[in-house]
Every structure is written in C-alpha cells, then in structure tokens.
mmCIF file of C-alpha atoms in Angstrom:
data_model
loop_
_atom_site.group_PDB
_atom_site.id
_atom_site.type_symbol
_atom_site.label_atom_id
_atom_site.label_comp_id
_atom_site.label_asym_id
_atom_site.label_seq_id
_atom_site.Cartn_x
_atom_site.Cartn_y
_atom_site.Cartn_z
ATOM 1 C CA MET A 1 0.009 0.127 0.421
ATOM 2 C CA ASN A 2 1.366 3.216 -0.834
ATOM 3 C CA MET A 3 0.335 6.960 -0.985
ATOM 4 C CA GLN A 4 -0.374 7.526 -4.512
ATOM 5 C CA GLN A 5 -3.028 4.316 -3.838
ATOM 6 C CA LEU A 6 -4.516 6.252 -0.897
ATOM 7 C CA HIS A 7 -4.766 9.170 -2.676
ATOM 8 C CA CYS A 8 -6.411 7.810 -5.844
ATOM 9 C CA PHE A 9 -8.872 6.051 -3.339
ATOM 10 C CA ILE A 10 -9.812 9.315 -1.287
ATOM 11 C CA VAL A 11 -10.476 11.597 -4.546
ATOM 12 C CA SER A 12 -12.039 8.550 -6.297
ATOM 13 C CA ALA A 13 -14.384 8.323 -3.195
ATOM 14 C CA ASP A 14 -15.094 12.080 -2.906
ATOM 15 C CA LYS A 15 -15.996 12.406 -6.563
ATOM 16 C CA LEU A 16 -17.751 8.910 -7.038
ATOM 17 C CA ASN A 17 -16.505 8.746 -10.714
ATOM 18 C CA PHE A 18 -13.210 7.407 -11.662
ATOM 19 C CA THR A 19 -13.025 9.919 -14.838
ATOM 20 C CA LYS A 20 -13.199 13.184 -12.742
ATOM 21 C CA ALA A 21 -10.649 11.906 -10.079
ATOM 22 C CA ALA A 22 -8.546 11.146 -13.238
ATOM 23 C CA GLU A 23 -8.912 15.024 -14.330
ATOM 24 C CA ILE A 24 -8.174 16.195 -10.947
ATOM 25 C CA LEU A 25 -5.382 13.970 -10.479
ATOM 26 C CA SER A 26 -3.761 14.541 -14.077
ATOM 27 C CA LEU A 27 -3.884 11.046 -14.501
ATOM 28 C CA SER A 28 -5.140 8.712 -16.817
ATOM 29 C CA THR A 29 -8.649 6.983 -15.999
ATOM 30 C CA PRO A 30 -6.831 3.728 -16.609
ATOM 31 C CA THR A 31 -3.909 4.219 -13.815
ATOM 32 C CA VAL A 32 -6.635 5.674 -11.473
ATOM 33 C CA THR A 33 -8.451 2.393 -11.741
ATOM 34 C CA HIS A 34 -5.055 0.498 -11.425
ATOM 35 C CA HIS A 35 -4.329 1.975 -8.017
ATOM 36 C CA ILE A 36 -8.063 1.341 -6.673
ATOM 37 C CA LYS A 37 -8.124 -2.672 -7.940
ATOM 38 C CA SER A 38 -4.474 -2.933 -6.775
ATOM 39 C CA LEU A 39 -5.780 -1.558 -3.470
ATOM 40 C CA GLU A 40 -8.511 -3.590 -3.253
ATOM 41 C CA LYS A 41 -6.758 -6.687 -4.261
ATOM 42 C CA GLU A 42 -4.174 -5.993 -1.175
ATOM 43 C CA LEU A 43 -6.832 -5.726 1.029
ATOM 44 C CA GLY A 44 -8.990 -8.237 0.023
ATOM 45 C CA ALA A 45 -12.042 -6.086 -0.244
ATOM 46 C CA ILE A 46 -14.523 -4.291 -2.730
ATOM 47 C CA LEU A 47 -13.892 -0.945 -1.937
ATOM 48 C CA PHE A 48 -16.572 0.392 -4.983
ATOM 49 C CA GLU A 49 -19.744 -0.742 -6.466
ATOM 50 C CA ARG A 50 -19.184 0.074 -10.231
ATOM 51 C CA SER A 51 -21.976 0.018 -12.848
ATOM 52 C CA PRO A 52 -22.196 1.576 -16.229
ATOM 53 C CA LYS A 53 -24.031 4.672 -14.712
ATOM 54 C CA ASN A 54 -22.255 5.179 -11.746
ATOM 55 C CA VAL A 55 -19.836 4.463 -8.629
ATOM 56 C CA ARG A 56 -20.436 4.228 -5.101
ATOM 57 C CA LEU A 57 -18.620 3.174 -1.968
ATOM 58 C CA THR A 58 -19.481 -0.209 -0.095
ATOM 59 C CA HIS A 59 -19.539 -0.845 3.102
ATOM 60 C CA LYS A 60 -16.118 -1.933 3.869
ATOM 61 C CA GLY A 61 -15.121 1.397 1.134
ATOM 62 C CA GLU A 62 -16.835 3.687 3.651
ATOM 63 C CA LEU A 63 -14.919 2.162 6.671
ATOM 64 C CA PHE A 64 -11.404 2.360 4.823
ATOM 65 C CA TYR A 65 -12.101 6.027 3.739
ATOM 66 C CA GLU A 66 -11.352 7.205 7.628
ATOM 67 C CA TYR A 67 -8.724 5.019 7.833
ATOM 68 C CA ALA A 68 -7.048 6.306 4.758
ATOM 69 C CA LYS A 69 -7.511 10.029 5.521
ATOM 70 C CA ASP A 70 -6.703 9.072 9.044
ATOM 71 C CA MET A 71 -3.206 7.719 7.581
ATOM 72 C CA LEU A 72 -2.315 10.537 5.170
ATOM 73 C CA GLU A 73 -2.650 12.735 7.834
ATOM 74 C CA LYS A 74 -0.933 10.854 10.462
ATOM 75 C CA GLU A 75 1.976 10.325 7.841
ATOM 76 C CA ARG A 76 2.058 14.172 7.771
ATOM 77 C CA LEU A 77 2.275 14.575 11.309
ATOM 78 C CA ALA A 78 5.135 11.719 11.571
ATOM 79 C CA LYS A 79 7.216 13.862 9.384
ATOM 80 C CA ARG A 80 6.622 16.867 11.204
ATOM 81 C CA GLN A 81 7.460 15.219 14.736
ATOM 82 C CA MET A 82 10.551 13.773 13.481
ATOM 83 C CA ALA A 83 12.471 16.829 12.132
ATOM 84 C CA GLU A 84 11.069 18.314 15.408
ATOM 85 C CA LEU A 85 12.628 15.930 17.430
ATOM 86 C CA GLU A 86 16.000 16.098 15.158
ATOM 87 C CA ASN A 87 16.033 19.680 15.861
ATOM 88 C CA PRO A 88 14.498 20.726 19.219
ATOM 89 C CA GLY A 89 13.086 24.003 19.435
ATOM 90 C CA LEU A 90 12.679 24.531 16.028
ATOM 91 C CA ASP A 91 9.628 23.997 13.941
ATOM 92 C CA PHE A 92 9.484 23.560 10.027
ATOM 93 C CA ILE A 93 6.961 24.773 7.433
ATOM 94 C CA ILE A 94 6.849 23.134 3.915
ATOM 95 C CA ILE A 95 5.913 25.457 1.172
ATOM 96 C CA GLY A 96 5.157 24.292 -2.540
ATOM 97 C CA CYS A 97 5.355 25.884 -5.804
ATOM 98 C CA THR A 98 5.128 25.212 -9.680
ATOM 99 C CA SER A 99 7.868 27.179 -10.750
ATOM 100 C CA VAL A 100 11.124 28.525 -10.020
ATOM 101 C CA THR A 101 10.450 32.069 -11.048
ATOM 102 C CA GLU A 102 8.084 32.047 -7.851
ATOM 103 C CA LEU A 103 11.109 31.633 -5.622
ATOM 104 C CA GLY A 104 12.124 35.372 -5.874
ATOM 105 C CA PHE A 105 8.397 36.405 -4.509
ATOM 106 C CA ILE A 106 8.844 33.854 -2.227
ATOM 107 C CA LYS A 107 12.246 34.751 -0.722
ATOM 108 C CA ASN A 108 11.145 38.370 -0.136
ATOM 109 C CA VAL A 109 8.265 36.828 1.906
ATOM 110 C CA LEU A 110 10.439 34.278 3.831
ATOM 111 C CA ALA A 111 13.363 37.119 4.565
ATOM 112 C CA GLU A 112 10.544 39.445 6.385
ATOM 113 C CA PHE A 113 8.594 36.669 7.888
ATOM 114 C CA ARG A 114 11.689 35.377 9.629
ATOM 115 C CA LYS A 115 12.060 38.453 11.587
ATOM 116 C CA GLU A 116 9.072 37.584 13.529
ATOM 117 C CA TYR A 117 9.683 33.785 13.478
ATOM 118 C CA PRO A 118 13.202 33.004 13.821
ATOM 119 C CA ASN A 119 12.574 29.744 14.890
ATOM 120 C CA LEU A 120 9.986 28.573 11.922
ATOM 121 C CA TYR A 121 12.435 26.982 9.092
ATOM 122 C CA PRO A 122 10.926 26.516 5.716
ATOM 123 C CA ARG A 123 11.478 23.723 3.446
ATOM 124 C CA ILE A 124 10.868 24.391 -0.135
ATOM 125 C CA THR A 125 9.313 21.826 -2.738
ATOM 126 C CA VAL A 126 9.172 23.009 -6.658
ATOM 127 C CA GLY A 127 7.192 20.492 -8.663
ATOM 128 C CA ASN A 128 4.924 20.578 -11.672
ATOM 129 C CA TYR A 129 1.632 21.051 -11.092
ATOM 130 C CA PHE A 130 0.619 17.336 -10.837
ATOM 131 C CA GLN A 131 3.407 16.782 -8.183
ATOM 132 C CA ALA A 132 2.659 19.854 -6.084
ATOM 133 C CA SER A 133 -1.052 19.616 -5.958
ATOM 134 C CA THR A 134 -1.144 16.122 -5.234
ATOM 135 C CA LEU A 135 1.546 16.641 -2.047
ATOM 136 C CA PHE A 136 -0.360 19.350 -1.288
ATOM 137 C CA ARG A 137 -3.789 17.529 -0.927
ATOM 138 C CA ASN A 138 -1.826 14.574 1.011
ATOM 139 C CA GLY A 139 -1.084 16.921 3.705
ATOM 140 C CA GLN A 140 2.561 16.868 2.598
ATOM 141 C CA ILE A 141 2.724 20.547 1.718
ATOM 142 C CA ASP A 142 1.653 23.239 4.342
ATOM 143 C CA LEU A 143 1.156 26.289 2.090
ATOM 144 C CA PHE A 144 0.984 26.091 -1.750
ATOM 145 C CA PHE A 145 1.707 29.105 -3.710
ATOM 146 C CA ALA A 146 -0.646 28.390 -6.820
ATOM 147 C CA THR A 147 -3.733 29.553 -8.714
ATOM 148 C CA ARG A 148 -7.245 29.348 -7.580
ATOM 149 C CA GLU A 149 -7.536 26.751 -10.919
ATOM 150 C CA MET A 150 -5.079 24.615 -9.005
ATOM 151 C CA VAL A 151 -6.948 23.805 -6.077
ATOM 152 C CA GLN A 152 -10.383 24.381 -6.989
ATOM 153 C CA ASN A 153 -11.248 20.927 -6.820
ATOM 154 C CA ASN A 154 -10.043 20.708 -3.675
ATOM 155 C CA PRO A 155 -12.824 21.033 -0.821
ATOM 156 C CA ASP A 156 -10.250 20.785 2.047
ATOM 157 C CA CYS A 157 -8.112 23.674 1.534
ATOM 158 C CA THR A 158 -8.580 27.439 2.029
ATOM 159 C CA PHE A 159 -7.208 30.141 -0.888
ATOM 160 C CA ARG A 160 -6.310 33.401 -0.231
ATOM 161 C CA LYS A 161 -5.968 35.610 -3.430
ATOM 162 C CA LEU A 162 -2.686 37.630 -3.624
ATOM 163 C CA PHE A 163 -2.900 39.333 -7.025
ATOM 164 C CA GLN A 164 -4.644 38.935 -10.502
ATOM 165 C CA ASP A 165 -2.717 37.248 -13.513
ATOM 166 C CA ARG A 166 -3.028 36.519 -17.009
ATOM 167 C CA ASP A 167 -1.360 34.952 -19.647
ATOM 168 C CA TYR A 168 1.354 36.522 -21.607
ATOM 169 C CA ALA A 169 3.478 36.357 -24.708
ATOM 170 C CA LEU A 170 7.499 36.063 -24.624
ATOM 171 C CA ILE A 171 8.097 37.144 -28.118
ATOM 172 C CA PRO A 172 11.688 36.548 -29.607
ATOM 173 C CA LYS A 173 13.885 39.783 -30.214
ATOM 174 C CA ASP A 174 14.283 38.627 -33.997
ATOM 175 C CA SER A 175 10.341 38.307 -34.372
ATOM 176 C CA PRO A 176 8.672 40.896 -36.446
ATOM 177 C CA LEU A 177 5.919 41.335 -33.412
ATOM 178 C CA TYR A 178 8.908 41.783 -30.883
ATOM 179 C CA GLY A 179 8.216 45.155 -29.043
ATOM 180 C CA MET A 180 4.702 44.864 -29.100
ATOM 181 C CA ASP A 181 3.080 45.358 -25.478
ATOM 182 C CA GLU A 182 0.134 43.933 -26.270
ATOM 183 C CA ILE A 183 -0.821 40.962 -29.057
ATOM 184 C CA SER A 184 -3.605 38.935 -30.171
ATOM 185 C CA PHE A 185 -3.745 35.158 -31.085
ATOM 186 C CA CYS A 186 -4.909 36.322 -34.500
ATOM 187 C CA GLN A 187 -1.353 38.019 -34.866
ATOM 188 C CA MET A 188 0.715 35.051 -33.824
ATOM 189 C CA GLU A 189 -1.385 33.179 -36.339
ATOM 190 C CA ASP A 190 1.528 32.237 -38.303
ATOM 191 C CA GLU A 191 4.145 31.868 -35.228
ATOM 192 C CA VAL A 192 5.398 28.927 -33.840
ATOM 193 C CA LEU A 193 3.631 28.649 -30.096
ATOM 194 C CA VAL A 194 5.756 27.024 -27.320
ATOM 195 C CA THR A 195 3.266 25.943 -24.233
ATOM 196 C CA LEU A 196 3.864 23.853 -20.929
ATOM 197 C CA ASP A 197 2.332 20.618 -20.768
ATOM 198 C CA HIS A 198 -1.523 21.032 -19.610
ATOM 199 C CA LYS A 199 -0.036 18.464 -16.776
ATOM 200 C CA LEU A 200 2.621 21.347 -15.792
ATOM 201 C CA VAL A 201 0.215 23.937 -15.524
ATOM 202 C CA PRO A 202 -3.785 23.521 -15.935
ATOM 203 C CA HIS A 203 -4.337 25.709 -18.895
ATOM 204 C CA ASN A 204 -7.526 23.069 -19.874
ATOM 205 C CA LEU A 205 -9.122 24.394 -17.200
ATOM 206 C CA ARG A 206 -9.400 27.985 -19.215
ATOM 207 C CA SER A 207 -11.461 26.849 -22.066
ATOM 208 C CA ASN A 208 -10.343 29.987 -24.596
ATOM 209 C CA VAL A 209 -7.009 29.722 -24.100
ATOM 210 C CA LYS A 210 -7.068 25.867 -24.264
ATOM 211 C CA ASP A 211 -9.188 26.137 -27.538
ATOM 212 C CA VAL A 212 -7.083 28.647 -29.342
ATOM 213 C CA LEU A 213 -3.849 26.731 -28.235
ATOM 214 C CA ALA A 214 -5.553 23.583 -29.678
ATOM 215 C CA SER A 215 -7.126 24.948 -32.780
ATOM 216 C CA HIS A 216 -3.326 26.390 -33.630
ATOM 217 C CA ALA A 217 -1.531 23.413 -32.910
ATOM 218 C CA ASN A 218 -3.630 21.237 -35.197
ATOM 219 C CA ARG A 219 -2.858 23.768 -38.217
ATOM 220 C CA HIS A 220 1.074 24.844 -36.941
ATOM 221 C CA PHE A 221 3.884 23.071 -35.819
ATOM 222 C CA ASP A 222 4.187 23.814 -31.990
ATOM 223 C CA ILE A 223 6.511 22.981 -29.244
ATOM 224 C CA ILE A 224 5.252 21.569 -26.046
ATOM 225 C CA CYS A 225 7.849 21.818 -23.135
ATOM 226 C CA GLU A 226 8.553 20.355 -19.773
ATOM 227 C CA SER A 227 9.175 23.600 -17.711
ATOM 228 C CA GLU A 228 8.542 27.475 -17.649
ATOM 229 C CA VAL A 229 12.858 27.444 -17.780
ATOM 230 C CA GLU A 230 12.775 25.508 -21.217
ATOM 231 C CA GLY A 231 10.056 27.867 -22.570
ATOM 232 C CA ILE A 232 11.568 30.805 -21.784
ATOM 233 C CA LEU A 233 14.926 29.489 -23.371
ATOM 234 C CA LEU A 234 13.195 28.961 -26.054
ATOM 235 C CA ALA A 235 11.923 32.123 -26.679
ATOM 236 C CA GLU A 236 14.989 33.839 -26.020
ATOM 237 C CA SER A 237 16.813 31.615 -28.625
ATOM 238 C CA GLY A 238 13.976 32.543 -31.414
ATOM 239 C CA TYR A 239 12.455 29.140 -31.452
ATOM 240 C CA GLY A 240 9.043 30.939 -31.377
ATOM 241 C CA ILE A 241 6.588 32.737 -28.887
ATOM 242 C CA THR A 242 6.365 31.297 -25.818
ATOM 243 C CA ILE A 243 2.864 31.558 -23.594
ATOM 244 C CA LEU A 244 3.477 31.609 -20.059
ATOM 245 C CA PRO A 245 1.498 32.828 -16.819
ATOM 246 C CA GLY A 246 2.669 36.044 -15.341
ATOM 247 C CA TYR A 247 3.973 34.591 -12.311
ATOM 248 C CA MET A 248 6.239 32.466 -14.355
ATOM 249 C CA ILE A 249 8.328 34.640 -16.150
ATOM 250 C CA PRO A 250 11.095 36.586 -14.232
ATOM 251 C CA GLU A 251 11.781 40.045 -14.051
ATOM 252 C CA SER A 252 13.888 40.398 -16.995
ATOM 253 C CA THR A 253 14.544 38.245 -20.191
ATOM 254 C CA MET A 254 17.560 38.420 -22.308
ATOM 255 C CA GLN A 255 16.393 38.078 -25.670
ATOM 256 C CA ALA A 256 12.419 38.035 -25.847
ATOM 257 C CA HIS A 257 9.953 40.572 -25.034
ATOM 258 C CA VAL A 258 6.927 40.530 -22.678
ATOM 259 C CA ALA A 259 3.371 41.556 -24.075
ATOM 260 C CA ARG A 260 -0.261 41.283 -23.107
ATOM 261 C CA ILE A 261 -2.382 38.773 -24.408
ATOM 262 C CA ARG A 262 -5.410 40.626 -25.325
ATOM 263 C CA GLU A 263 -7.892 37.507 -25.485
ATOM 264 C CA ALA A 264 -6.268 36.101 -22.202
ATOM 265 C CA ASP A 265 -8.528 35.482 -19.337
ATOM 266 C CA THR A 266 -7.470 36.983 -15.811
ATOM 267 C CA LEU A 267 -6.491 34.396 -12.987
ATOM 268 C CA ASP A 268 -5.865 34.301 -9.354
ATOM 269 C CA TYR A 269 -2.784 33.755 -7.907
ATOM 270 C CA GLY A 270 -2.403 33.325 -3.893
ATOM 271 C CA ILE A 271 -1.828 30.945 -1.108
ATOM 272 C CA ALA A 272 -3.614 27.654 -0.425
ATOM 273 C CA TYR A 273 -3.312 25.926 2.969
ATOM 274 C CA ASN A 274 -5.559 23.246 4.246
ATOM 275 C CA GLN A 275 -8.413 23.875 6.396
ATOM 276 C CA GLY A 276 -7.842 23.466 10.142
ATOM 277 C CA SER A 277 -4.049 24.027 9.626
ATOM 278 C CA ASP A 278 -1.912 24.697 12.763
ATOM 279 C CA ILE A 279 0.971 26.455 10.927
ATOM 280 C CA PRO A 280 2.195 29.428 13.522
ATOM 281 C CA GLY A 281 2.126 32.714 12.111
ATOM 282 C CA LEU A 282 0.156 31.556 8.989
ATOM 283 C CA ARG A 283 -2.085 34.978 8.951
ATOM 284 C CA ARG A 284 0.949 37.049 9.489
ATOM 285 C CA LEU A 285 2.787 35.158 6.103
ATOM 286 C CA ILE A 286 -0.318 35.794 4.452
ATOM 287 C CA GLN A 287 -0.246 39.477 5.377
ATOM 288 C CA ILE A 288 3.503 40.063 4.660
ATOM 289 C CA ALA A 289 2.843 38.217 1.239
ATOM 290 C CA ARG A 290 -0.074 40.389 0.119
ATOM 291 C CA LYS A 291 2.106 43.550 1.377
ATOM 292 C CA GLN A 292 4.786 42.308 -1.115
ATOM 293 C CA ALA A 293 2.853 41.331 -3.810
ATOM 294 C CA SER A 294 0.883 44.681 -3.774
ATOM 295 C CA SER A 295 4.538 46.424 -4.314
ATOM 296 C CA VAL A 296 5.634 44.083 -7.343
#
C-alpha cells in the first residue's frame, strides 16, 4: 500500500467518478482504476460498487475511507514530529510551488517573515502542477503558492488571493512582433507557439486559452515543453513565442519581449492551505505576502 493508491482512492471516493478523479489528479482513468484495483487486491476487499451508470462506495469502502484519511494525516504529522525531534526548539513549514521563478517572490516574503518567526524554518518543494497539488492534497505541503484553478477541486483547502494574473507572450528578438506591448492570437497565427504541457500548468481549465492553443497546434508545428525554464530559453533563442502565466516569467528576459495577450482570461494567484491548519504565524505570513504582492 502506498500514498498514491490512498490518494487515488480518496479522490475517487469524494467524486464517485473515476474519470473526474483522473482529471483532478492529472492521471489517466486507467491509471486511477489500476491503483484502486491494486489497493482492493491488497486489502482483500471491494471498495467500490461499479455499474455502467454510477460508482459508489461499498460498506467496506466507507470504513476504509476514514482509515485512509487518517493514514495520510498521520504520515504528515509523523514527518513533522521527526523533524522536530531532530531539531528541538525548531519548527518547520513546508512550502510548495510550481515554478522556479516564484522563488524570487517567496524569498522576499520569507526574509520579512523570519524577523518575527526566527525559529520557524521553511522547506521548499518545487514541482509541476500534478506533483505539487498531489503533495498538497496529501498534507505533505503546508502552504501552496498556486492559482485558484490548481486547488479549486480540493474541498478541504482555503485559498487566499494575492494578486490577479494572466497569460503573456514572450516574443523573440528577431520576430516582427517584437516590441509590441499587447498582442492577439490572430497576430500570432503564423508563429510557432511554445506552451507548457497541460499537466504542468492547468491551461485546460481555462477553455478559451485551451481551445485557441489546440486549434493553432492543429494547423501549425508548435512546441510543448516540460518547464517554464525551457519555454523561456526557447523564446530567447528564437524558436517561437512562448505562452506563460505572468508569475512564471522573471522580471527580465535577455532576448525576448513580454507582451499582454488580448484574449487571455485573468487568473487569481495566491496561497492555499488546508482547513484547520495549525501553522504558526500563518495569518502573518499571508499578510506579508499580500504586502509584497502589492509592491510588485
């Protein structure tokens, strides 16, 4: 039995739909059902009653649901307590984010926070959207710097908005569009577009961006990359126009110009934490983050 199996079970139990659970977890439906079947085999119990029309928990599944939630919570507490035993007098806060660029903002927040909470030490986890959101849902991340979309399917978390963001275009220096402060997808029709895999950032939750990018990819050669660092590098090297949310773009780029995308929706960026969290100084940290965000 592993944490991935437990997490797949809990999300499936919450949604009573393997397809919806797979979408939330950014996994394929067969992968989710495989984890569930493996768990059932290991437990020697059927956890779900399946029919062509619906899925529901069996009595044993309802009982195991409480055990599964408890096991994930105990794992989180055990890791925290072991860290405290190893370093008596200190406490730790585990912070997750999905972009290396975000570390600059987080650094400024922590620098001020440390003055008031010198014995609370941060541990930073940077992973893609799926990795970070899974760790957060499992309770292995205390604070998650994320967009509202990344946590909107997590009913057990609270989201505090820091600022409003949107998608931008990084235009290579040798592009005829270079220097434009605002650009439309129509103007980018004949350009190679560089985007992140939807598992790394949930563009698929913003239908207008998803539809435009999918339509463009059907007519042209576009590049899908594995990180924002790769996307920025490709734009600066002249391979195409990279589409990224603002929080993933550094303050300065060497060989690319940042332009607003006219049709792009706005998105909320902020801090998410699990309800009932006992993180020391949580309210103060959010206040500092909001102050830093307003000064950017």
